[in-house]
Amino acid sequence: NDPSALLRGEKGEPAEIALDLVWETDGVPYQWRQATRYEIPCMVTGTVTVGGEEQSFSGHGQRDHSWGSRDWWSVDWLWSALRLDDGTRIHAVAIPQMPGYGVGYVQRSGELQEITQATVTTEVRPDELIASSRLELGPEPLDLDIEPLVFGAVRLDAPDGRLSYFPRALCRVTTGDGRTGSGWVEWNRVQRG
């Protein structure tokens, strides 16, 4: 299967999906200052069934909830929920057109430090999936190299004809100081023209 096919508007094969998951809070809940939204790092256990094939799951995750409308076609952004092997939890949002603007947190040993700065650079493959991203966070400097491993890409077609590519992925992350981890990263890429 080609995960970029959906971005081109190609149809996939339908499959029944069932989730039976339990989410347990595993960190400090974070309320955004800029919007009516919260993010909570979690541990997740249960089963995922795709096309009749059931798989057990146990790992880290993120709950998020926001209120109000969301315009998927107005601005590019990167959203991430990451966990390093040393237990550090990271949630960061960056907007490529607004270098320096950042929202999120870094949590270590039950203490939350708010992210107030973020800059992202992204290399896009010819098939519109992501080759890699670099995320630079602050105020306490933290650089993250992001390597997508498995994609769950979505094409977002607005009723008025606008289009966004949403090549989200399970990723490997490496920090500037050599720590490693994994997580989920979503890139919203508005298609202009």
PDB file of N, CA, C and O in Angstrom, residues 67-93:
ATOM      1  N   TRP A  67     -12.339  23.065  21.792  1.00  0.00           N
ATOM      2  CA  TRP A  67     -13.698  23.537  21.564  1.00  0.00           C
ATOM      3  C   TRP A  67     -13.690  24.547  20.433  1.00  0.00           C
ATOM      4  O   TRP A  67     -12.693  25.203  20.184  1.00  0.00           O
ATOM      5  N   GLY A  68     -14.815  24.689  19.779  1.00  0.00           N
ATOM      6  CA  GLY A  68     -14.939  25.685  18.725  1.00  0.00           C
ATOM      7  C   GLY A  68     -14.613  25.106  17.363  1.00  0.00           C
ATOM      8  O   GLY A  68     -14.275  23.939  17.211  1.00  0.00           O
ATOM      9  N   SER A  69     -14.708  25.953  16.365  1.00  0.00           N
ATOM     10  CA  SER A  69     -14.461  25.513  14.993  1.00  0.00           C
ATOM     11  C   SER A  69     -12.960  25.444  14.726  1.00  0.00           C
ATOM     12  O   SER A  69     -12.164  26.101  15.381  1.00  0.00           O
ATOM     13  N   ARG A  70     -12.620  24.644  13.755  1.00  0.00           N
ATOM     14  CA  ARG A  70     -11.227  24.531  13.342  1.00  0.00           C
ATOM     15  C   ARG A  70     -11.185  24.628  11.818  1.00  0.00           C
ATOM     16  O   ARG A  70     -11.890  23.898  11.135  1.00  0.00           O
ATOM     17  N   ASP A  71     -10.351  25.506  11.317  1.00  0.00           N
ATOM     18  CA  ASP A  71     -10.197  25.679   9.880  1.00  0.00           C
ATOM     19  C   ASP A  71      -8.905  24.983   9.458  1.00  0.00           C
ATOM     20  O   ASP A  71      -7.816  25.506   9.669  1.00  0.00           O
ATOM     21  N   TRP A  72      -9.046  23.805   8.866  1.00  0.00           N
ATOM     22  CA  TRP A  72      -7.897  22.996   8.461  1.00  0.00           C
ATOM     23  C   TRP A  72      -7.191  23.569   7.236  1.00  0.00           C
ATOM     24  O   TRP A  72      -6.143  23.072   6.840  1.00  0.00           O
ATOM     25  N   TRP A  73      -7.771  24.600   6.609  1.00  0.00           N
ATOM     26  CA  TRP A  73      -7.276  25.103   5.335  1.00  0.00           C
ATOM     27  C   TRP A  73      -6.712  26.520   5.429  1.00  0.00           C
ATOM     28  O   TRP A  73      -6.483  27.158   4.418  1.00  0.00           O
ATOM     29  N   SER A  74      -6.462  27.021   6.640  1.00  0.00           N
ATOM     30  CA  SER A  74      -6.026  28.412   6.774  1.00  0.00           C
ATOM     31  C   SER A  74      -4.517  28.562   6.947  1.00  0.00           C
ATOM     32  O   SER A  74      -3.937  29.526   6.462  1.00  0.00           O
ATOM     33  N   VAL A  75      -3.872  27.628   7.626  1.00  0.00           N
ATOM     34  CA  VAL A  75      -2.450  27.792   7.933  1.00  0.00           C
ATOM     35  C   VAL A  75      -1.791  26.415   8.097  1.00  0.00           C
ATOM     36  O   VAL A  75      -2.428  25.464   8.545  1.00  0.00           O
ATOM     37  N   ASP A  76      -0.532  26.343   7.707  1.00  0.00           N
ATOM     38  CA  ASP A  76       0.254  25.114   7.937  1.00  0.00           C
ATOM     39  C   ASP A  76       0.612  25.031   9.411  1.00  0.00           C
ATOM     40  O   ASP A  76       0.783  26.050  10.083  1.00  0.00           O
ATOM     41  N   TRP A  77       0.761  23.810   9.926  1.00  0.00           N
ATOM     42  CA  TRP A  77       1.257  23.630  11.286  1.00  0.00           C
ATOM     43  C   TRP A  77       1.792  22.219  11.470  1.00  0.00           C
ATOM     44  O   TRP A  77       1.516  21.325  10.682  1.00  0.00           O
ATOM     45  N   LEU A  78       2.580  22.069  12.532  1.00  0.00           N
ATOM     46  CA  LEU A  78       3.078  20.771  12.987  1.00  0.00           C
ATOM     47  C   LEU A  78       2.591  20.599  14.414  1.00  0.00           C
ATOM     48  O   LEU A  78       2.770  21.485  15.247  1.00  0.00           O
ATOM     49  N   TRP A  79       1.946  19.467  14.707  1.00  0.00           N
ATOM     50  CA  TRP A  79       1.487  19.095  16.051  1.00  0.00           C
ATOM     51  C   TRP A  79       2.229  17.829  16.420  1.00  0.00           C
ATOM     52  O   TRP A  79       2.382  16.929  15.583  1.00  0.00           O
ATOM     53  N   SER A  80       2.677  17.725  17.673  1.00  0.00           N
ATOM     54  CA  SER A  80       3.414  16.528  18.072  1.00  0.00           C
ATOM     55  C   SER A  80       3.076  16.124  19.495  1.00  0.00           C
ATOM     56  O   SER A  80       2.760  16.962  20.346  1.00  0.00           O
ATOM     57  N   ALA A  81       3.131  14.825  19.741  1.00  0.00           N
ATOM     58  CA  ALA A  81       3.032  14.237  21.072  1.00  0.00           C
ATOM     59  C   ALA A  81       4.121  13.169  21.139  1.00  0.00           C
ATOM     60  O   ALA A  81       4.026  12.131  20.483  1.00  0.00           O
ATOM     61  N   LEU A  82       5.168  13.441  21.916  1.00  0.00           N
ATOM     62  CA  LEU A  82       6.372  12.603  21.911  1.00  0.00           C
ATOM     63  C   LEU A  82       6.718  12.158  23.323  1.00  0.00           C
ATOM     64  O   LEU A  82       6.400  12.832  24.297  1.00  0.00           O
ATOM     65  N   ARG A  83       7.403  11.032  23.409  1.00  0.00           N
ATOM     66  CA  ARG A  83       7.912  10.548  24.692  1.00  0.00           C
ATOM     67  C   ARG A  83       9.321  10.024  24.456  1.00  0.00           C
ATOM     68  O   ARG A  83       9.528   9.148  23.611  1.00  0.00           O
ATOM     69  N   LEU A  84      10.264  10.572  25.214  1.00  0.00           N
ATOM     70  CA  LEU A  84      11.642  10.103  25.111  1.00  0.00           C
ATOM     71  C   LEU A  84      11.829   8.870  25.978  1.00  0.00           C
ATOM     72  O   LEU A  84      11.074   8.635  26.919  1.00  0.00           O
ATOM     73  N   ASP A  85      12.858   8.096  25.659  1.00  0.00           N
ATOM     74  CA  ASP A  85      13.123   6.869  26.406  1.00  0.00           C
ATOM     75  C   ASP A  85      13.433   7.128  27.876  1.00  0.00           C
ATOM     76  O   ASP A  85      13.256   6.237  28.706  1.00  0.00           O
ATOM     77  N   ASP A  86      13.857   8.351  28.233  1.00  0.00           N
ATOM     78  CA  ASP A  86      14.122   8.673  29.637  1.00  0.00           C
ATOM     79  C   ASP A  86      12.860   9.109  30.383  1.00  0.00           C
ATOM     80  O   ASP A  86      12.919   9.512  31.537  1.00  0.00           O
ATOM     81  N   GLY A  87      11.676   9.046  29.714  1.00  0.00           N
ATOM     82  CA  GLY A  87      10.407   9.406  30.338  1.00  0.00           C
ATOM     83  C   GLY A  87       9.965  10.838  30.085  1.00  0.00           C
ATOM     84  O   GLY A  87       8.844  11.202  30.453  1.00  0.00           O
ATOM     85  N   THR A  88      10.796  11.654  29.478  1.00  0.00           N
ATOM     86  CA  THR A  88      10.406  13.035  29.158  1.00  0.00           C
ATOM     87  C   THR A  88       9.262  13.010  28.155  1.00  0.00           C
ATOM     88  O   THR A  88       9.302  12.284  27.166  1.00  0.00           O
ATOM     89  N   ARG A  89       8.240  13.813  28.431  1.00  0.00           N
ATOM     90  CA  ARG A  89       7.093  13.927  27.539  1.00  0.00           C
ATOM     91  C   ARG A  89       7.131  15.309  26.890  1.00  0.00           C
ATOM     92  O   ARG A  89       7.374  16.304  27.575  1.00  0.00           O
ATOM     93  N   ILE A  90       6.850  15.360  25.592  1.00  0.00           N
ATOM     94  CA  ILE A  90       6.909  16.608  24.842  1.00  0.00           C
ATOM     95  C   ILE A  90       5.651  16.739  23.994  1.00  0.00           C
ATOM     96  O   ILE A  90       5.268  15.798  23.292  1.00  0.00           O
ATOM     97  N   HIS A  91       5.019  17.900  24.085  1.00  0.00           N
ATOM     98  CA  HIS A  91       3.931  18.256  23.178  1.00  0.00           C
ATOM     99  C   HIS A  91       4.298  19.618  22.613  1.00  0.00           C
ATOM    100  O   HIS A  91       4.554  20.549  23.375  1.00  0.00           O
ATOM    101  N   ALA A  92       4.357  19.728  21.300  1.00  0.00           N
ATOM    102  CA  ALA A  92       4.722  21.005  20.693  1.00  0.00           C
ATOM    103  C   ALA A  92       3.923  21.235  19.422  1.00  0.00           C
ATOM    104  O   ALA A  92       3.682  20.305  18.652  1.00  0.00           O
ATOM    105  N   VAL A  93       3.536  22.500  19.240  1.00  0.00           N
ATOM    106  CA  VAL A  93       2.892  22.944  18.015  1.00  0.00           C
ATOM    107  C   VAL A  93       3.720  24.095  17.465  1.00  0.00           C
ATOM    108  O   VAL A  93       4.082  25.017  18.211  1.00  0.00           O
TER     109      VAL A  93
END
